[in-house]
Coordinates of C-alpha atoms in Angstrom, one line a residue:
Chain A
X194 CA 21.0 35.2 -37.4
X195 CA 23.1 32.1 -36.5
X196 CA 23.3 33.8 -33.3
X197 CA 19.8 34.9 -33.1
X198 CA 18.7 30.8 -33.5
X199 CA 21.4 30.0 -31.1
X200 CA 20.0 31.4 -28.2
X201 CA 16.2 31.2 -28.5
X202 CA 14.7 28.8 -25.6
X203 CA 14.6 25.2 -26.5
X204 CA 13.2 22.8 -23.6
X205 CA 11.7 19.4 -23.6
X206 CA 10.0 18.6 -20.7
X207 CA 9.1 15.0 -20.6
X208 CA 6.3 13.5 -18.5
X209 CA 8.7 10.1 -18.4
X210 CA 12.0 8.9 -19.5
X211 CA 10.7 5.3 -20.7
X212 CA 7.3 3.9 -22.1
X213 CA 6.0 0.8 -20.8
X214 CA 7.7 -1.9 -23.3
X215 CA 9.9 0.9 -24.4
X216 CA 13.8 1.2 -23.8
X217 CA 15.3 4.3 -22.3
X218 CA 14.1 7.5 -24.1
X219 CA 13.1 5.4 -27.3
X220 CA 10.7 7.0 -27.8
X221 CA 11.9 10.4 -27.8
X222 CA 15.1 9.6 -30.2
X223 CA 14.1 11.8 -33.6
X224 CA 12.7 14.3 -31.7
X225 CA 16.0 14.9 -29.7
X226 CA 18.2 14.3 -32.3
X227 CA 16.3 16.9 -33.5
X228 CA 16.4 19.0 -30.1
X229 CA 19.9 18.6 -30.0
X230 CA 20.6 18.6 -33.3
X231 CA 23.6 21.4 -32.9
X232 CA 25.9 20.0 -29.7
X233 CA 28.0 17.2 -29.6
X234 CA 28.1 17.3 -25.6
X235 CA 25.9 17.2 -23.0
X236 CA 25.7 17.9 -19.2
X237 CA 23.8 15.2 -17.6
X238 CA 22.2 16.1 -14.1
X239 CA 21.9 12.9 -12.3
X240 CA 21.2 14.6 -8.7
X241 CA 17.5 13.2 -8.5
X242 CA 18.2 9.4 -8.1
X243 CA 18.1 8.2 -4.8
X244 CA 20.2 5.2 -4.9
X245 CA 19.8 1.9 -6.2
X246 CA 22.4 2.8 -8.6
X247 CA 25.4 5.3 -9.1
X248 CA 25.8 8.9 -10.1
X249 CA 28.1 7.1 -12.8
X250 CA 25.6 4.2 -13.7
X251 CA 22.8 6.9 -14.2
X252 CA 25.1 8.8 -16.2
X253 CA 26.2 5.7 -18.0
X254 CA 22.7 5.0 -18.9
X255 CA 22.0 8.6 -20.3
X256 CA 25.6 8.3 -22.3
X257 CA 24.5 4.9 -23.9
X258 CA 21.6 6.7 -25.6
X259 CA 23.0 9.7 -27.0
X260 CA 25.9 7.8 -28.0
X261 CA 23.9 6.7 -30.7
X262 CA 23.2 10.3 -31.8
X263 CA 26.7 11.1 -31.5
X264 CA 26.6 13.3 -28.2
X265 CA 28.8 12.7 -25.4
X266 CA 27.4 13.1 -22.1
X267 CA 29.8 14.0 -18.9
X268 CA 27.6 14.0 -15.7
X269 CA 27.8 17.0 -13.6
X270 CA 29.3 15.1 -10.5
X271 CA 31.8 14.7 -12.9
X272 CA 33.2 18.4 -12.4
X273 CA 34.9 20.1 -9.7
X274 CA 32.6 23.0 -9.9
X275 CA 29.5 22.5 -11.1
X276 CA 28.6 25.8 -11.5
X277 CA 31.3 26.5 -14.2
X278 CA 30.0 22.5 -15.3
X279 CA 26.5 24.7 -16.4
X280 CA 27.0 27.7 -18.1
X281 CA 29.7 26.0 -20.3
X282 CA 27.6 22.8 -21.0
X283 CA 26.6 22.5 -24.9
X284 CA 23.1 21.2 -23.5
X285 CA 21.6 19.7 -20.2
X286 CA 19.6 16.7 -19.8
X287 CA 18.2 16.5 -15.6
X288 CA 17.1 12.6 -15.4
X289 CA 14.1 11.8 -13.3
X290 CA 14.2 9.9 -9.6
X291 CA 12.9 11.9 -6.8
X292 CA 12.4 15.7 -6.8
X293 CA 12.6 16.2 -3.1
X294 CA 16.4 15.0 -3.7
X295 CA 17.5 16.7 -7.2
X296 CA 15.5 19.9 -5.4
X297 CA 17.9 19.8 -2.2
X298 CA 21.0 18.9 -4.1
X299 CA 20.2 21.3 -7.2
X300 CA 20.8 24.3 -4.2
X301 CA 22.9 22.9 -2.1
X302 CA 25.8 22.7 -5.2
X303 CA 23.9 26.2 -6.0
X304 CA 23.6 25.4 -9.7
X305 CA 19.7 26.1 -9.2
X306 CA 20.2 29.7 -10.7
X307 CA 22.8 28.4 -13.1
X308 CA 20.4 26.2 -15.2
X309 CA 17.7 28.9 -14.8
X310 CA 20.0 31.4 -16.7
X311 CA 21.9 28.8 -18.9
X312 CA 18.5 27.6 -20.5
X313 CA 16.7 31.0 -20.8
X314 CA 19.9 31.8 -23.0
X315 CA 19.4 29.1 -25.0
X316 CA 20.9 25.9 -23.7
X317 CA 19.0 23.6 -25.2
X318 CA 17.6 21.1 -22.0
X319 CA 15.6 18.2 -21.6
X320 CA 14.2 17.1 -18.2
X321 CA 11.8 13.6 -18.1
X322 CA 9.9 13.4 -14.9
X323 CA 11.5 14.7 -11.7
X324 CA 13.7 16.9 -14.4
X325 CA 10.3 18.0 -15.6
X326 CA 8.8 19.3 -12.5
X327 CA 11.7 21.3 -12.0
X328 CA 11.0 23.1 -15.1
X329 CA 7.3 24.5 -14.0
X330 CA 7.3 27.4 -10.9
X331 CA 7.8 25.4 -7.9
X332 CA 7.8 21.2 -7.1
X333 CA 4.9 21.4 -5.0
X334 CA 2.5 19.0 -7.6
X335 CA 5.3 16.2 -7.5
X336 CA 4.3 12.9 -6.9
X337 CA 7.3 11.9 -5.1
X338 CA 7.7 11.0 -1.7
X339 CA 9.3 14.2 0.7
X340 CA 12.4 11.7 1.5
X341 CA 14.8 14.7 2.2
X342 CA 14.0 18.6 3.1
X343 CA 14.5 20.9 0.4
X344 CA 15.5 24.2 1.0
X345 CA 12.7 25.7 -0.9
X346 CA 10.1 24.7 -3.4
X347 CA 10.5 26.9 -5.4
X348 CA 12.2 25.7 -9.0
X349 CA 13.3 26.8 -12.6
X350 CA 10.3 28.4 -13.7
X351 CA 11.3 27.9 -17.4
X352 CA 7.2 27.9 -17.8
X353 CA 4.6 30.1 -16.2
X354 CA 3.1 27.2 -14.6
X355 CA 3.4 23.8 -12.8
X356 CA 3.7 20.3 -14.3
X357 CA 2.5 17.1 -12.8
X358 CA 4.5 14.5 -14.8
X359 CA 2.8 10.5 -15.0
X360 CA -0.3 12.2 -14.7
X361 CA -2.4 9.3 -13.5
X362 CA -6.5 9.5 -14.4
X363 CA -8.5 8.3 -11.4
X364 CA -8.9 4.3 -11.2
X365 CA -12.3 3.4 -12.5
X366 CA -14.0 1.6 -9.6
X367 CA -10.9 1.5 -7.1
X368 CA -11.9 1.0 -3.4
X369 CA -8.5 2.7 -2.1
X370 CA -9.7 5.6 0.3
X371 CA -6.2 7.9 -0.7
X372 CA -6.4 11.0 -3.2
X373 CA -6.9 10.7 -6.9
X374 CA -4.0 12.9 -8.5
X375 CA -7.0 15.0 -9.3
X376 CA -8.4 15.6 -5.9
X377 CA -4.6 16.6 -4.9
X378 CA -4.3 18.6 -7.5
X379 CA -7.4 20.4 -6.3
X380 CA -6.0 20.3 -2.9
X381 CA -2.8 22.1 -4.6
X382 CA -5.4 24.9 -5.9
X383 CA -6.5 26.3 -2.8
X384 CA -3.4 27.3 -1.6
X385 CA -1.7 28.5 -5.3
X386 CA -3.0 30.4 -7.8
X387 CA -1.1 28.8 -10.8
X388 CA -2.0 26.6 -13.7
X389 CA -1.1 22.7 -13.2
X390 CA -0.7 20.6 -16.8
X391 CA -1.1 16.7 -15.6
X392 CA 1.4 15.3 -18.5
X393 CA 0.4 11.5 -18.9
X394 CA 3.1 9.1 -19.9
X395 CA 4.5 9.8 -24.0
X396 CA 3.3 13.4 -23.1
X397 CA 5.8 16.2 -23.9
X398 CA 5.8 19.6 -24.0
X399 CA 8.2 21.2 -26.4
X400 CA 9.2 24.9 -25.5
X401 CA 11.0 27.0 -28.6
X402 CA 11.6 30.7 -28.1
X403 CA 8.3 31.7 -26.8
X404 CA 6.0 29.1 -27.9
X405 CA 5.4 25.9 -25.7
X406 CA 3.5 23.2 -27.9
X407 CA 1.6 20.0 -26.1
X408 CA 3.7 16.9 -27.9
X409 CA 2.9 13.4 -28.0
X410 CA 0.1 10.7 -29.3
X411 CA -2.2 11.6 -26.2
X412 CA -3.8 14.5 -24.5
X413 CA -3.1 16.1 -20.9
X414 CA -5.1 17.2 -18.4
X415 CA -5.1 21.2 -17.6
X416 CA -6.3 22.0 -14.0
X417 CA -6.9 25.8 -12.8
X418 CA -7.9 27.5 -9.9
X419 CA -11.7 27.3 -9.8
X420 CA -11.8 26.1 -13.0
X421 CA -13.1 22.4 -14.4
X422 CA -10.4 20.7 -15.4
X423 CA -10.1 20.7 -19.5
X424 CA -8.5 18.0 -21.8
X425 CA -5.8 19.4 -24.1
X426 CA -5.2 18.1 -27.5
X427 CA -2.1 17.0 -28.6
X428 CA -0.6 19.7 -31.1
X429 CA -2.1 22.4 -28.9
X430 CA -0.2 25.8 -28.4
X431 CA -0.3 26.4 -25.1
X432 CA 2.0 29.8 -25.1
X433 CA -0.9 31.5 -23.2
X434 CA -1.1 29.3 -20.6
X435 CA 0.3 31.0 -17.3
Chain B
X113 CA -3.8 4.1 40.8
X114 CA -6.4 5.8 39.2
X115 CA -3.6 8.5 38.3
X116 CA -1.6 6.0 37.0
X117 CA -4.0 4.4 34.6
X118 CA -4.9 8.2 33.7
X119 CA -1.5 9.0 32.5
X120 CA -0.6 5.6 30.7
X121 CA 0.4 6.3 27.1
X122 CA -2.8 6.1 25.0
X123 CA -2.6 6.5 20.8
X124 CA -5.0 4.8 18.1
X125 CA -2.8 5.5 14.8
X126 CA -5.1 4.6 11.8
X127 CA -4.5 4.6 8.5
X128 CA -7.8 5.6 7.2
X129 CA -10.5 7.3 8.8
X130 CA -13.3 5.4 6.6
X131 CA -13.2 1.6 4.9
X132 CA -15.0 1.5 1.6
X133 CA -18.5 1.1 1.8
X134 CA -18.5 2.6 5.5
X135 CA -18.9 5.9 7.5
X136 CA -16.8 8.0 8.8
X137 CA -14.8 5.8 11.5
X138 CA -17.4 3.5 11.9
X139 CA -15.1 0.8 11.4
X140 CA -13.2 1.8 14.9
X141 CA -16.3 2.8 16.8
X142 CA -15.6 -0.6 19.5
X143 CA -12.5 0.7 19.8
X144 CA -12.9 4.1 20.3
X145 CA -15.7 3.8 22.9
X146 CA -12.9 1.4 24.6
X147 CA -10.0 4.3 23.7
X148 CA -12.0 7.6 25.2
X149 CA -13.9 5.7 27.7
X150 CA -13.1 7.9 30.4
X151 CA -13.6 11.1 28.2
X152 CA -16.6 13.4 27.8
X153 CA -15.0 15.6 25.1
X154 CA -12.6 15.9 22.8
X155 CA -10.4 18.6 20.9
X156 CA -10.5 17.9 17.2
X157 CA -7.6 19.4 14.8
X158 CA -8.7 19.8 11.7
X159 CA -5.4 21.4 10.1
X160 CA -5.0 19.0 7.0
X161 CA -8.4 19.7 5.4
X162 CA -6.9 22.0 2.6
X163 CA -10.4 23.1 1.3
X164 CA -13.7 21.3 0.3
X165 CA -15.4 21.9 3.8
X166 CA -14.6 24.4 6.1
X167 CA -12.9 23.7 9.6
X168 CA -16.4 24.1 11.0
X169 CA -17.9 22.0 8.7
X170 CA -15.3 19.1 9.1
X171 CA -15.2 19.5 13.2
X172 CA -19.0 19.0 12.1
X173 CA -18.1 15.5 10.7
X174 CA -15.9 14.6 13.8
X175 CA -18.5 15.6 16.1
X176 CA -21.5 13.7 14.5
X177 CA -19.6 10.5 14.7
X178 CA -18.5 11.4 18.3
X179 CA -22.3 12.3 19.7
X180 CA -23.0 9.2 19.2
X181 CA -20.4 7.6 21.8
X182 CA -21.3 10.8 24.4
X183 CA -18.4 12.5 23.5
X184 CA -18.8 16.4 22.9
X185 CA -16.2 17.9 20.0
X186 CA -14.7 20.8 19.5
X187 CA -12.6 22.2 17.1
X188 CA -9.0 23.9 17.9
X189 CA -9.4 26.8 15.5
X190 CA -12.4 27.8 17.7
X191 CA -10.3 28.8 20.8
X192 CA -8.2 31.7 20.9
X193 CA -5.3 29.9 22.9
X194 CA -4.2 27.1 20.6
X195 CA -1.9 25.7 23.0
X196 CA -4.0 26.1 26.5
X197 CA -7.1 24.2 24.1
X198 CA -4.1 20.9 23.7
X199 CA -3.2 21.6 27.2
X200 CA -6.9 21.6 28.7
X201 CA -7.8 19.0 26.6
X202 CA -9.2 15.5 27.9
X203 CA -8.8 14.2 24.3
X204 CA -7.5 14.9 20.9
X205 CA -8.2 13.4 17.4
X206 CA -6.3 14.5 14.7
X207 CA -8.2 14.1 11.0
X208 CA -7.3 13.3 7.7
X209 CA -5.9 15.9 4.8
X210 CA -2.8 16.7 3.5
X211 CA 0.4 16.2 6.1
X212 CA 2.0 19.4 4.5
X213 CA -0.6 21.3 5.6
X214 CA -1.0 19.4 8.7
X215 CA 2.3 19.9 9.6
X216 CA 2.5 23.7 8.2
X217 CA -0.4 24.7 10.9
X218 CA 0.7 22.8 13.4
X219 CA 4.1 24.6 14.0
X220 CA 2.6 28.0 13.0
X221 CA 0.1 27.8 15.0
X222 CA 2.5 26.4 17.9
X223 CA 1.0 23.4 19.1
X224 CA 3.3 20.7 17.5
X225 CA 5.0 20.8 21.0
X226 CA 2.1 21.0 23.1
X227 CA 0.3 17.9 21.3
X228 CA 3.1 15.6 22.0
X229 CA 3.9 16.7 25.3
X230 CA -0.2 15.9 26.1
X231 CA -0.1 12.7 24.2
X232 CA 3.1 12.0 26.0
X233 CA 1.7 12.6 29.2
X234 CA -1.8 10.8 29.0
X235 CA -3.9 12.4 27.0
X236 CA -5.5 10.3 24.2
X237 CA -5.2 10.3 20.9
X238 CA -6.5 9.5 17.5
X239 CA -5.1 9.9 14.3
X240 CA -6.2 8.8 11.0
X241 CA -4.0 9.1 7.3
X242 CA -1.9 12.3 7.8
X243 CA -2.7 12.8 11.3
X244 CA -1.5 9.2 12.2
X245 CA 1.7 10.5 9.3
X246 CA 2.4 13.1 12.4
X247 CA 2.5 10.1 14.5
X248 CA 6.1 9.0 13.3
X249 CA 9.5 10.7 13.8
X250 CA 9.1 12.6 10.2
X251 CA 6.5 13.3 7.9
X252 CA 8.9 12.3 4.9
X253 CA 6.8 8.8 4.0
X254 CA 3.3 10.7 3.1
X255 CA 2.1 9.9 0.4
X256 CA 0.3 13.5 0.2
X257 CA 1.1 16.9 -2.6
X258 CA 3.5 19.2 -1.2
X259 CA 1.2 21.9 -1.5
X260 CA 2.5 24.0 1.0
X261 CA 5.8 24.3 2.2
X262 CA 6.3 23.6 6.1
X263 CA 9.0 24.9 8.6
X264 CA 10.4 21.1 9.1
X265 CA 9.3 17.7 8.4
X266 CA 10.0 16.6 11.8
X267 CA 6.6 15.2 13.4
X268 CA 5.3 14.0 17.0
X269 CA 8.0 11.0 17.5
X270 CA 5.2 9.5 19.5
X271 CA 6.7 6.2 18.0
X272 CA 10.1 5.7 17.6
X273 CA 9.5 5.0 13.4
X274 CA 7.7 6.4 10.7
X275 CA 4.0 5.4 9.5
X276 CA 2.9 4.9 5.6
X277 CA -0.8 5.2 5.9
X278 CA -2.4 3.8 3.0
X279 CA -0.1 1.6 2.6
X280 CA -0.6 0.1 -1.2
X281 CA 0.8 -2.9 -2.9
X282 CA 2.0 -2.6 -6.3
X283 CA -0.4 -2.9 -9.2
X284 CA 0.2 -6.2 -10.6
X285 CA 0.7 -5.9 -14.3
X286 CA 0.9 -2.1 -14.2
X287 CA 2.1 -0.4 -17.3
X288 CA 2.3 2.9 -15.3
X289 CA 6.3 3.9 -14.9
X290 CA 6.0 6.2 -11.8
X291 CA 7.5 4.3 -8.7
X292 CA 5.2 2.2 -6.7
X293 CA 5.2 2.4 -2.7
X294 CA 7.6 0.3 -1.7
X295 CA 10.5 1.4 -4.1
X296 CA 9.2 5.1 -2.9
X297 CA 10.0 3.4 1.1
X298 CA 13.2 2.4 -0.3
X299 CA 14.5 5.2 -1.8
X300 CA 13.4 6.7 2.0
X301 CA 16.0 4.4 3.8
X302 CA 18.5 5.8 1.6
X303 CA 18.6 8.7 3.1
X304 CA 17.0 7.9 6.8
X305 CA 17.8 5.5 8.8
X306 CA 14.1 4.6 10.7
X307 CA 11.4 1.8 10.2
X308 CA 8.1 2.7 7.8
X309 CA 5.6 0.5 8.6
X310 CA 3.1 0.4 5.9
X311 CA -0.1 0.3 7.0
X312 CA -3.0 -0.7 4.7
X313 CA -6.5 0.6 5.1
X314 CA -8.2 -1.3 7.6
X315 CA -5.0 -1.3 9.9
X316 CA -4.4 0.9 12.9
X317 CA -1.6 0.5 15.7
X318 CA -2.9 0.5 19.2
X319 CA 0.0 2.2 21.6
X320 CA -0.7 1.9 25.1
X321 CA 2.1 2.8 27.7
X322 CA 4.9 0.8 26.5
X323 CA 3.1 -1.5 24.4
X324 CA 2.6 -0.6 20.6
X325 CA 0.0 -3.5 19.0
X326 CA -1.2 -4.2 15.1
X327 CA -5.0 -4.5 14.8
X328 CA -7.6 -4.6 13.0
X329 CA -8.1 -7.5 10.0
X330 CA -4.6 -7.1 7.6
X331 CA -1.3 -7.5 7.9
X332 CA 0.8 -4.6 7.8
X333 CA 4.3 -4.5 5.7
X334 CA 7.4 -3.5 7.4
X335 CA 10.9 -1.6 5.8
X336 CA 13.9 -1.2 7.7
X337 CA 16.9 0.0 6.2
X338 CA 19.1 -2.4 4.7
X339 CA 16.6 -5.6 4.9
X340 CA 13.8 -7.1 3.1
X341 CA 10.6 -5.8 3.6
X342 CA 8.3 -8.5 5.9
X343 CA 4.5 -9.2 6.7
X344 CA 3.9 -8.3 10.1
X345 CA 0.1 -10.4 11.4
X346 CA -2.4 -8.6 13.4
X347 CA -2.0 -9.2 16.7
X348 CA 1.6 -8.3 16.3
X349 CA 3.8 -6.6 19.5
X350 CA 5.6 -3.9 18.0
X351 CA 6.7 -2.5 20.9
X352 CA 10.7 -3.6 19.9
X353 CA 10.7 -1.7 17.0
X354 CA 12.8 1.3 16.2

C-alpha cells in the first residue's frame, strides 16, 4: 500500500514562482510541504535561467526555501551525470527562466526522457513557469522569447494538454497593435489540435495519480480548437481535459 | 546610371503595418509611393497569417492599399514557381503574422534564399512586424507563439542585427511577474552576440544602398551585448551598426 501511495503521479505545475509583493514560492509553502511531504532531498533543475545569475545562485535561491521545510536541494549541474542525478532524485523542482533554453539544455544533457519516466513513477515534481510549460505536450504556447534553437518542441507531456503560464487577459483599452495572449493562442489553434489552459499568476494545477485539480484563489482561462474560450473555476477537476 | 540606381539596396523595415486609429499602412503611404516609385506591381507574401483570413483574402488587404498608389498585387501562393515569382518580381512586401510560421513557409516553400538574394540585388522591399523580424540575422527576438516549429531561426541578414518590432517599454507599476522586453533582449545577448534594435510602433528603418536610417516620429531603443541599452532619435544613421 506504502508502495502503491509511493508511486502515484504527484505534479505541481505552477503558473509562477513568486506573487507580486510575495517572496519566492511564499505562497506555495503549505501546499508543498504538503507535496513533498515524504523526501528530504530534492533535485533542482536550474537549466532555464539565462544568466543574470548562476546555476549555483538559482540553486541557492531554491535551497533557501525548502531549507525551511527541511529539504535539501542539490542542483542537477551539481552531478556528473545527470541522467543518474534524475531517476535517483527523491523529488524535482525545474525553476522558471526561459523555455527556449531549459528546452535545448533538458536534451542536449538528454535528461528530457529521464524526468518524463521519473515523474510518471511517482517523483513527486514541481515546475513554476518555464518548468510548467514543460509539463503540457510541447512548448509551443510559451511566452518566452526563442533566444536559442531547441531541438524539438516537443516536452514532458505529464498532461494531455498545453499550459500557458502568466496567462495575461487582454489590456482594457491598450493602443499596442501586437497580439493579445488570446489572439496567439488562437493563432496556436489553427495549427494544433490540443487544449491550452492560460494559468494566471497564483494559479496551480495539482496532478495526483490521475486526477489534475485547478488550484489557487483565481480562475484560468481554457482555450480549444474552435471552441469559445471558457473560464474555469478554481477547485475544478479537470481530469477530462485532453 | 539608370542600372545603377535600379540595383541600389532598397528595404522599408516597419514595425507595424497599422498605427492605432489608422488603416492598414496608411501611416507609410508618402513613403511608399517614394519606396516603389519605379514599380507597377508587387509580389505579396503572406506566409505569417496563421488563420483568420485566408491568403487570398489577406493579399486582398495588401492589394487594396496598393491600388491606390497604381501598384497591382499579387500573392506568392498564387504561382506555381515560388522562387521564379521572387525572382520575376519588381517588388516584394512581406506582411505581418506569426515569424514561426513566416519563417516555417518560407524555407519549405524555398524562397528564404531567393528573397534575399532579390532584396540584395535591388529589388524592393517591405516588411512590417514579423516580416521586418525576417529582416535581421535571426528570428530569435520575436515577440510571436512558437506555434510551429521551423527548420532554423536564421532569417534574411539583410541587416547585419536583429529587429524587435513592437518594441514595448515596461509597464510602469506592473504587478505582472512575466519578464518585460528588455530583460527578454537581455537574456538574448546572453546567448548571441548581435544588436536588437527595438523598434516601437510608429518606427521603421529605411535601408538604402549602404545607408540604414530611423524614421518616422519615435525614438527607437538599442541593446548590444554587454552595454546599456540607449535611445537612438529619428533621423539617426545606422548604417555603423553591427
Amino acid at each position: 500500500m506504502l508502495q502503491h501511495i509511493k508511486r502515484m503521479k504527484k505534479i505541481i505545475i505552477a503558473s509562477t514562482s513568486t506573487l507580486h509583493g510575495g517572496t519566492y514560492l511564499e505562497y506555495l509553502t503549505e501546499t508543498l510541504k504538503e507535496h513533498f511531504k515524504n523526501c528530504s532531498t530534492l533535485l533542482f533543475i536550474p537549466y532555464a535561467r539565462p544568466g543574470g545569475i548562476t546555476h549555483d545562485e538559482y540553486t541557492q535561491k531554491a535551497a533557501e526555501f525548502f531549507g525551511k521545510l527541511g529539504i535539501e536541494v542539490k542542483g542537477i549541474h551539481e552531478f556528473e551525470n545527470p541522467v543518474a542525478a534524475v531517476q535517483n532524485a527523491e523529488a524535482i523542482f525545474t525553476g522558471g527562466g526561459n523555455t527556449f533554453l531549459l528546452v535545448t539544455q533538458l536534451y542536449q544533457n538528454k535528461v528530457m526522457e529521464a524526468v518524463k519516466t521519473a515523474v510518471e513513477n511517482g517523483t513527486p515534481y514541481l515546475g513554476t513557469s518555464a518548468g510548467s510549460n514543460i509539463c503540457g505536450l510541447t512548448m509551443e504556447t510559451t511566452n518566452d522569447m526563442p533566444i536559442i534553437y531547441p531541438p524539438s518542441f516537443d516536452t514532458l507531456a505529464l498532461v494531455p494538454f498545453n499550459i500557458n503560464p502568466h496567462y495575461l487577459d487582454p489590456v482594457a483599452g491598450s493602443t499596442h497593435m501586437g497580439e493579445t495572449r488570446e489572439t496567439r493562442i488562437n493563432e496556436f489553434h489553427h495549427f494544433n489540435p490540443q487544449p491550452v489552459l492560460g494559468l494566471r499568476e497564483g494559479s496551480w494545477l495539482e496532478v495526483k495519480g490521475n486526477t489534475t485539480t485547478l488550484r489557487g484563489d483565481l480562475d484560468a482561462r481554457l482555450f480549444r480548437q474552435n471552441t469559445p474560450p471558457e473560464e474555469i473555476a478554481t477547485g475544478t477537476d479537470l481530469s477530462w481535459l485532453k
